[in-house]
C-alpha positions as protocol buffer text, in pm:
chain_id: "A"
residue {
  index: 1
  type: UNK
  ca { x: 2748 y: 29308 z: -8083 }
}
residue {
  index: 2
  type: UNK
  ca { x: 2784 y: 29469 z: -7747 }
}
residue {
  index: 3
  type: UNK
  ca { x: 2436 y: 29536 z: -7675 }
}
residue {
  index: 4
  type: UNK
  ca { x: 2455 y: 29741 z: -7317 }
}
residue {
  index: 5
  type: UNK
  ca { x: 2694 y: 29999 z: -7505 }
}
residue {
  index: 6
  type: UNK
  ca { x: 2511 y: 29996 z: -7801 }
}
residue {
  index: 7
  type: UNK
  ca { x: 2189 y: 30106 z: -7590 }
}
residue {
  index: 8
  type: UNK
  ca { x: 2346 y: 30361 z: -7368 }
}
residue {
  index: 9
  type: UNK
  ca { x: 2551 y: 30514 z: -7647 }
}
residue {
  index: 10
  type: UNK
  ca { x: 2184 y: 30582 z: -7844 }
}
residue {
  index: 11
  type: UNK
  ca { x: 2023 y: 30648 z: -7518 }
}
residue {
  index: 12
  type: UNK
  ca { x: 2312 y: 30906 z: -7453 }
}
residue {
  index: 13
  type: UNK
  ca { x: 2277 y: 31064 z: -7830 }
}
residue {
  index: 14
  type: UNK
  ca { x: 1913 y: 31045 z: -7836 }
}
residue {
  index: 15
  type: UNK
  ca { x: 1919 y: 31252 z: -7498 }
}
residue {
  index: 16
  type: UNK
  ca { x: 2157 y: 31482 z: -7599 }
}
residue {
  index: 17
  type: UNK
  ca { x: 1914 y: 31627 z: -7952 }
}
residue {
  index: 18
  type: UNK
  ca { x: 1576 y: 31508 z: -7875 }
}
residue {
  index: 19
  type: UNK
  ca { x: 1435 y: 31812 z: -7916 }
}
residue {
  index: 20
  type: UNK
  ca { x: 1595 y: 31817 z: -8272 }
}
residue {
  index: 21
  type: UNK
  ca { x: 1586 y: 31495 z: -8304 }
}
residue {
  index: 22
  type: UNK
  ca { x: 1205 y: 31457 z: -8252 }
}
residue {
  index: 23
  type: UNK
  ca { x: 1122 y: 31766 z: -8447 }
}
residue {
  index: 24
  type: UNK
  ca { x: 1360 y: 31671 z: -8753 }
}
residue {
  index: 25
  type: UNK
  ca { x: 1141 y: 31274 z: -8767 }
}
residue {
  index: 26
  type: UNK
  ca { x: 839 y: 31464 z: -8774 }
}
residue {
  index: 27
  type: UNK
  ca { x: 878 y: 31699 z: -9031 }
}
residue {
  index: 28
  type: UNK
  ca { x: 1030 y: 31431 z: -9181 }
}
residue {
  index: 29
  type: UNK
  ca { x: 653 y: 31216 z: -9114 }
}
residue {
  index: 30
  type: UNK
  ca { x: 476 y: 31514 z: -9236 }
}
residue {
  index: 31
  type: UNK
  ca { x: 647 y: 31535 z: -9556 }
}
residue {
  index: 32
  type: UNK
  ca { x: 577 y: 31158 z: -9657 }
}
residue {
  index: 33
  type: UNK
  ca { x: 212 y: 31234 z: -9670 }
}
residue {
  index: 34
  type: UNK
  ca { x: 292 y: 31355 z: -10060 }
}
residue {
  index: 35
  type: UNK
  ca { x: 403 y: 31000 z: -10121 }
}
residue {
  index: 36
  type: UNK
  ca { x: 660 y: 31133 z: -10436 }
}
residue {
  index: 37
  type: UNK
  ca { x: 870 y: 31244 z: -10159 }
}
residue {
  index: 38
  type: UNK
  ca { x: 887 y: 30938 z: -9935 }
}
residue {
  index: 39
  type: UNK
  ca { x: 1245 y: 30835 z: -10091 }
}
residue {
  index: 40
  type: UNK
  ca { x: 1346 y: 31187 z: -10064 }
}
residue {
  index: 41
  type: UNK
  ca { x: 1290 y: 31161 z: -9686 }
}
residue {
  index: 42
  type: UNK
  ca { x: 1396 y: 30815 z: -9586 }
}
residue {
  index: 43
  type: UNK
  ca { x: 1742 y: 30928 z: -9737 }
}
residue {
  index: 44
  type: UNK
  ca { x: 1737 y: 31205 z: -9518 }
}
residue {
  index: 45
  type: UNK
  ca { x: 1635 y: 31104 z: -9193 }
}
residue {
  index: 46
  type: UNK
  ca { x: 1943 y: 30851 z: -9257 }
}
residue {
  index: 47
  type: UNK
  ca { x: 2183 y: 31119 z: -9373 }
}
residue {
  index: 48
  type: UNK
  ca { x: 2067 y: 31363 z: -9101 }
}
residue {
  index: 49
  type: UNK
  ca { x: 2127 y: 31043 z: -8813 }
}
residue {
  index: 50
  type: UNK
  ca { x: 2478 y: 30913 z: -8934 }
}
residue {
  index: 51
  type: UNK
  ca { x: 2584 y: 31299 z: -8936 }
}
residue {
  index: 52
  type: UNK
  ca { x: 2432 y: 31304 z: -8605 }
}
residue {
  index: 53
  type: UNK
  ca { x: 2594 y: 30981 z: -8479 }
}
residue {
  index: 54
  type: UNK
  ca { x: 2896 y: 30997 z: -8617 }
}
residue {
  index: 55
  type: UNK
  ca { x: 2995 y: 31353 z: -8530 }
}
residue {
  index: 56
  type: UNK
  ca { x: 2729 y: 31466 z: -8318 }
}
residue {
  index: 57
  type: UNK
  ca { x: 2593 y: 31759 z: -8551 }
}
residue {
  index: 58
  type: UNK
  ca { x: 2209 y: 31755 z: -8496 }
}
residue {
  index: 59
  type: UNK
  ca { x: 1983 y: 31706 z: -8831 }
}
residue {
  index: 60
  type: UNK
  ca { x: 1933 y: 31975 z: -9075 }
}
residue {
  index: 61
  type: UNK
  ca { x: 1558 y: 31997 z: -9198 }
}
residue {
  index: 62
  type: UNK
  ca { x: 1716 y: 32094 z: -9555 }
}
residue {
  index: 63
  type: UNK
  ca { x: 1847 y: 31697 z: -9536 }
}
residue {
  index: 64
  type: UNK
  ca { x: 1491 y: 31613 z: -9611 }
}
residue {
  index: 65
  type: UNK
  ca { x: 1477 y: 31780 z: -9926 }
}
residue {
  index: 66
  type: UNK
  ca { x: 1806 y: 31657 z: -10077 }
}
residue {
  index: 67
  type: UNK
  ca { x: 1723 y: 31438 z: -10396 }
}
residue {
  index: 68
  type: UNK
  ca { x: 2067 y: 31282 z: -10371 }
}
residue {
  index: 69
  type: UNK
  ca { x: 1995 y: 30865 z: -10434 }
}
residue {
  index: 70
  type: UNK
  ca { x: 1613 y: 30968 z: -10479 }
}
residue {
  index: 71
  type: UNK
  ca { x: 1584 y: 30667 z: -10773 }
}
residue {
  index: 72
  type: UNK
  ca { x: 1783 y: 30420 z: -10580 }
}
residue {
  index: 73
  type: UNK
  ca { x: 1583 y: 30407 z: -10246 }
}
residue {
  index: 74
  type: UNK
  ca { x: 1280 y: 30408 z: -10472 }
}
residue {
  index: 75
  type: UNK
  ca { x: 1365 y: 30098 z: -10630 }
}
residue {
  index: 76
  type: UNK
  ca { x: 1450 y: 29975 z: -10288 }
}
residue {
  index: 77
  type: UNK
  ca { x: 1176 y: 30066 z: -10124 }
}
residue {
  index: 78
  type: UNK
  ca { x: 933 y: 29943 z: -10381 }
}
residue {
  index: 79
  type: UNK
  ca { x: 1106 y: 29592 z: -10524 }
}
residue {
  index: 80
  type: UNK
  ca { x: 1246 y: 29540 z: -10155 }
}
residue {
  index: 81
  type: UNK
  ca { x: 885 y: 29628 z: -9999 }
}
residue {
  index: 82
  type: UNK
  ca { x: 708 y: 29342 z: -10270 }
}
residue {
  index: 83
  type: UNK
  ca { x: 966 y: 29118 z: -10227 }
}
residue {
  index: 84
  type: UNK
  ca { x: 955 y: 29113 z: -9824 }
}
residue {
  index: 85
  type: UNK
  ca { x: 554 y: 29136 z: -9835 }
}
residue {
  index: 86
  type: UNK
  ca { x: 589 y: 28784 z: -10080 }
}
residue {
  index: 87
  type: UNK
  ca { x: 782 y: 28677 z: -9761 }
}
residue {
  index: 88
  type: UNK
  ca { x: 542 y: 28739 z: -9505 }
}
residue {
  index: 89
  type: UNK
  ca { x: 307 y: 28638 z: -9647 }
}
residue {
  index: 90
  type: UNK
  ca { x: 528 y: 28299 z: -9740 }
}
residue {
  index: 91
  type: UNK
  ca { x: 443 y: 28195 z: -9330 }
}
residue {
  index: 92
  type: UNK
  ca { x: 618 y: 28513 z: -9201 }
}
residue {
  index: 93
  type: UNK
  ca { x: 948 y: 28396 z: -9144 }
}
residue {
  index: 94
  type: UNK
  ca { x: 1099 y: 28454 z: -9450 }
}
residue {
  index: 95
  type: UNK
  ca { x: 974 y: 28822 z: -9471 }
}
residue {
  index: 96
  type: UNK
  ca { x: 1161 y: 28858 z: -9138 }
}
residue {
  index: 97
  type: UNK
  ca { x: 1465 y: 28683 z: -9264 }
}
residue {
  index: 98
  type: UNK
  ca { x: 1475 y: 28947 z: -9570 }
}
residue {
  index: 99
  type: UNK
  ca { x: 1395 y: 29244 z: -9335 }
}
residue {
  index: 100
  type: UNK
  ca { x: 1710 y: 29148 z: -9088 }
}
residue {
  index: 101
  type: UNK
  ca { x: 1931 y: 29090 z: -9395 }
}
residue {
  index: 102
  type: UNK
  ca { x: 1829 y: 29427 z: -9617 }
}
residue {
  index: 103
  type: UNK
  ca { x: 1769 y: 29667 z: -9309 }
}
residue {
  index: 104
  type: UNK
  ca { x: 2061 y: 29826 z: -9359 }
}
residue {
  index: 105
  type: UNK
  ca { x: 2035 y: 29846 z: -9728 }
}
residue {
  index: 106
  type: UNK
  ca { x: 1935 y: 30218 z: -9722 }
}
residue {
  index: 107
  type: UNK
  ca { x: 2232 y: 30292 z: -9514 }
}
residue {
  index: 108
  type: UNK
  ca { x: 2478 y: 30159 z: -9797 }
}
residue {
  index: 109
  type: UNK
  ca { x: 2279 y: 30347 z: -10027 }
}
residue {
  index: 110
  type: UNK
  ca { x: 2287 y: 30698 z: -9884 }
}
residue {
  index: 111
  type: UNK
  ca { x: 2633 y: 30661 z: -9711 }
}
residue {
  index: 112
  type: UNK
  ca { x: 2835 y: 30462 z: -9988 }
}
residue {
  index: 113
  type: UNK
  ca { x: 2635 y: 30541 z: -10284 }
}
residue {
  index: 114
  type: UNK
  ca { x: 2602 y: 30210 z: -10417 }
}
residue {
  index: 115
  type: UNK
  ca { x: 2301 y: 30086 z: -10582 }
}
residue {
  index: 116
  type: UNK
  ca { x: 1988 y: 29929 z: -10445 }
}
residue {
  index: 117
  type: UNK
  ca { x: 2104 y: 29579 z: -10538 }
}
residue {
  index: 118
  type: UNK
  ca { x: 2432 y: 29675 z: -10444 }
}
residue {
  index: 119
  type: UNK
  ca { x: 2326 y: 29794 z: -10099 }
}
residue {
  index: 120
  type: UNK
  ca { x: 2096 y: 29493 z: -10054 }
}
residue {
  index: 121
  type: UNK
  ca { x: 2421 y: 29243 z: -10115 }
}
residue {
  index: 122
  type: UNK
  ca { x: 2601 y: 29482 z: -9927 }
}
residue {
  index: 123
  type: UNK
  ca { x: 2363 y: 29487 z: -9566 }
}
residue {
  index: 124
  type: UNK
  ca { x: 2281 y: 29042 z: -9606 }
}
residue {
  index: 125
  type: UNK
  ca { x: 2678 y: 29027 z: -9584 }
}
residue {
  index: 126
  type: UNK
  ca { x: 2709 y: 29267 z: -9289 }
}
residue {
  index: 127
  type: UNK
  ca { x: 2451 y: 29104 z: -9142 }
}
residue {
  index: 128
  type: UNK
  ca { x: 2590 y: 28787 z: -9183 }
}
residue {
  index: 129
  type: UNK
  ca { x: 2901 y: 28851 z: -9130 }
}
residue {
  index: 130
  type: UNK
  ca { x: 2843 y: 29030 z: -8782 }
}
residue {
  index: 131
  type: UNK
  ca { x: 2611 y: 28749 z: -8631 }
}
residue {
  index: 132
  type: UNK
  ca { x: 2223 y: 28757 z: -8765 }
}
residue {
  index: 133
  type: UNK
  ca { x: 2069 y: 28682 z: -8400 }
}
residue {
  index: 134
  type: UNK
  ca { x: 2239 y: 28997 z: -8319 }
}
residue {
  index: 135
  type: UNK
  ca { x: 2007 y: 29211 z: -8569 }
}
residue {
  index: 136
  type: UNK
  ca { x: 1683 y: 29045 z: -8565 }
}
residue {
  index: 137
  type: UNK
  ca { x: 1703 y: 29159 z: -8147 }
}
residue {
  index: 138
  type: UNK
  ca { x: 1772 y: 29489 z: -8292 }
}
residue {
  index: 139
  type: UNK
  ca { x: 1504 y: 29476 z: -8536 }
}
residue {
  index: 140
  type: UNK
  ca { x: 1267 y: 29299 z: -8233 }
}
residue {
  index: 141
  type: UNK
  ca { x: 1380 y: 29607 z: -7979 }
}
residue {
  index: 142
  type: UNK
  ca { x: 1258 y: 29887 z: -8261 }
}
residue {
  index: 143
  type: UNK
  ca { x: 917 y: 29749 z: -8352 }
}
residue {
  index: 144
  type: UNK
  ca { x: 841 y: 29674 z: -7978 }
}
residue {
  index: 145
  type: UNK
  ca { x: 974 y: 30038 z: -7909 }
}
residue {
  index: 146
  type: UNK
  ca { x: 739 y: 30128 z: -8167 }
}
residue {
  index: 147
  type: UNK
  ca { x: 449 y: 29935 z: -8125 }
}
residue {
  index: 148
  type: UNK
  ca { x: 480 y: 30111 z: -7760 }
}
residue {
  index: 149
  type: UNK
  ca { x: 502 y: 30447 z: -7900 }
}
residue {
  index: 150
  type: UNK
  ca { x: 179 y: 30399 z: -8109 }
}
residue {
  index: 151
  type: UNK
  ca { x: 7 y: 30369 z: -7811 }
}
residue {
  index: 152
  type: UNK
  ca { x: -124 y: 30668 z: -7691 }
}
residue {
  index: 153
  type: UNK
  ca { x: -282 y: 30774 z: -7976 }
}
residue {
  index: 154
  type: UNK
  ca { x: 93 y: 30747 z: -8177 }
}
residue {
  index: 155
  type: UNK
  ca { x: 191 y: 31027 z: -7962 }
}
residue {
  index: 156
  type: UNK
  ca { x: 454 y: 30794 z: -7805 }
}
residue {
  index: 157
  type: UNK
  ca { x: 576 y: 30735 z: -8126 }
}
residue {
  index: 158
  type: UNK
  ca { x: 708 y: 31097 z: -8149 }
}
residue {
  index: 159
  type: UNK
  ca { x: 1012 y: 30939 z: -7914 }
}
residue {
  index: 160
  type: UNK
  ca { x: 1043 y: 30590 z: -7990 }
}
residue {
  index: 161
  type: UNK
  ca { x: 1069 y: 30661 z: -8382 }
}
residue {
  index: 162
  type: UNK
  ca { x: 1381 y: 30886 z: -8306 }
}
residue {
  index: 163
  type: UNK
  ca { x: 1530 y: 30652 z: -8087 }
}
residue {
  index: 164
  type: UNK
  ca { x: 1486 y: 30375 z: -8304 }
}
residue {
  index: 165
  type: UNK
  ca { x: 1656 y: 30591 z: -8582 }
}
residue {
  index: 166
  type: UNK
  ca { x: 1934 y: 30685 z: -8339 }
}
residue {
  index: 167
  type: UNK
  ca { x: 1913 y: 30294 z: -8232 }
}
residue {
  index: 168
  type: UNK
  ca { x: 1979 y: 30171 z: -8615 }
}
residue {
  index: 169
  type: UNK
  ca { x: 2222 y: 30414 z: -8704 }
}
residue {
  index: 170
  type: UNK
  ca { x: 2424 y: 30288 z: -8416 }
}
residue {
  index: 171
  type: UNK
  ca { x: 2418 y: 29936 z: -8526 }
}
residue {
  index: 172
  type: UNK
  ca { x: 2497 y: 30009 z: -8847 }
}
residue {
  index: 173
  type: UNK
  ca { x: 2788 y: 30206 z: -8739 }
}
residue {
  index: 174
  type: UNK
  ca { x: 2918 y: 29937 z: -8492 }
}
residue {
  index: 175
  type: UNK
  ca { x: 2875 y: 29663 z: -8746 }
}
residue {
  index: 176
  type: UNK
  ca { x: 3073 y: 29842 z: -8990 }
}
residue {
  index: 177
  type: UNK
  ca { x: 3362 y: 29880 z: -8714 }
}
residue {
  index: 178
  type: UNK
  ca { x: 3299 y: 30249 z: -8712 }
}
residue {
  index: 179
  type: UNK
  ca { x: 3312 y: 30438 z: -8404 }
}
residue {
  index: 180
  type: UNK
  ca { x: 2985 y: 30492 z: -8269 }
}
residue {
  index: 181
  type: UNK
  ca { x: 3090 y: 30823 z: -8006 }
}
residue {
  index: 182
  type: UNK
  ca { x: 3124 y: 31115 z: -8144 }
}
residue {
  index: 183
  type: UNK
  ca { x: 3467 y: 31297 z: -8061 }
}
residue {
  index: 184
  type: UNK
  ca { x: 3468 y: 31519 z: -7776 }
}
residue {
  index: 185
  type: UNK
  ca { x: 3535 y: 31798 z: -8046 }
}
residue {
  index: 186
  type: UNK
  ca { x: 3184 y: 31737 z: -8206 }
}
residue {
  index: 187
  type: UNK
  ca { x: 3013 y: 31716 z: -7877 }
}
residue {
  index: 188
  type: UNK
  ca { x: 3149 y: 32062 z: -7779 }
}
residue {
  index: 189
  type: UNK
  ca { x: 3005 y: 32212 z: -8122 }
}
């Protein structure tokens, strides 16, 4: 993974939309205080970032609301949260080993439509296959971004969550062998 490109290509995106890009995470934040709709909005945020990413169309809000894969990322969310909280609390590291290999699990789901066991096989390969050092520093870089951000009074986190989005997307897109830059068409849009 070619880290300096994969950090000034997201630092390049993120400055490009942060306005939208910080605006479309927090409505996005704000809506996952009715719980039911958490699924509804982690598929969004990642449907609204690789249409961002990959073709540099900022985030509708109406991405949010889309029930597309709503059952899937539930199941992931819920049987992947236990089963990483087992690992944690299994002396840490193998809750961080299942983290690096199913963080891209949500991706597969909302951008290949597979299912949530599917998309969990799916991201351990990739990850894998594409070097697992590479992503736990990727996974390391977002949750010190984060843990940053929080500071503040989690006002910091209105940019680092974003970025980390942008950040992920990025590395999922690279690690795929997708283009990460947006055409020069899309930019001009």
């Amino acid at each position: 993974m070619d880290f300096s490109r994969l950090f000034k290509t997201t630092f390049d995106q993120f400055v490009k939309g942060i306005v939208k890009l910080i605006l479309f995470t927090l409505v996005g934040c704000l809506l996952c205080f009715t719980i039911v709709l958490i699924p509804t909005v982690m598929g969004g945020l990642i449907r609204g970032m690789l249409r961002y990413v990959r073709e540099g169309i900022e985030p509708e809000f109406d991405e949010l609301w889309c029930f597309d894969d709503f059952l899937q990322i539930l199941w992931l969310v819920v049987l992947g949260g236990i089963a990483i909280a087992i690992g944690l609390a299994l002396l840490v590291i193998p809750g961080l080993v299942l983290m690096v290999w199913w963080m891209y699990a949500l991706f597969f789901i909302v951008d290949r439509k597979m299912t949530f066991i599917q998309a969990m096989g799916a991201s351990r390969r990739l990850v894998t296959e594409s070097g697992f050092w590479n992503h736990l520093v990727v996974l390391l870089v977002m949750a010190v971004l984060n843990s940053l951000g929080s500071g503040l009074a989690g006002l910091g986190t209105l940019l680092t969550a974003p970025f980390g989005l942008v950040l992920l997307t990025n590395a999922y897109l690279s690690s795929t062998r997708e283009n990460t830059a947006p055409t020069q068409a899309a930019l001009r849009k």
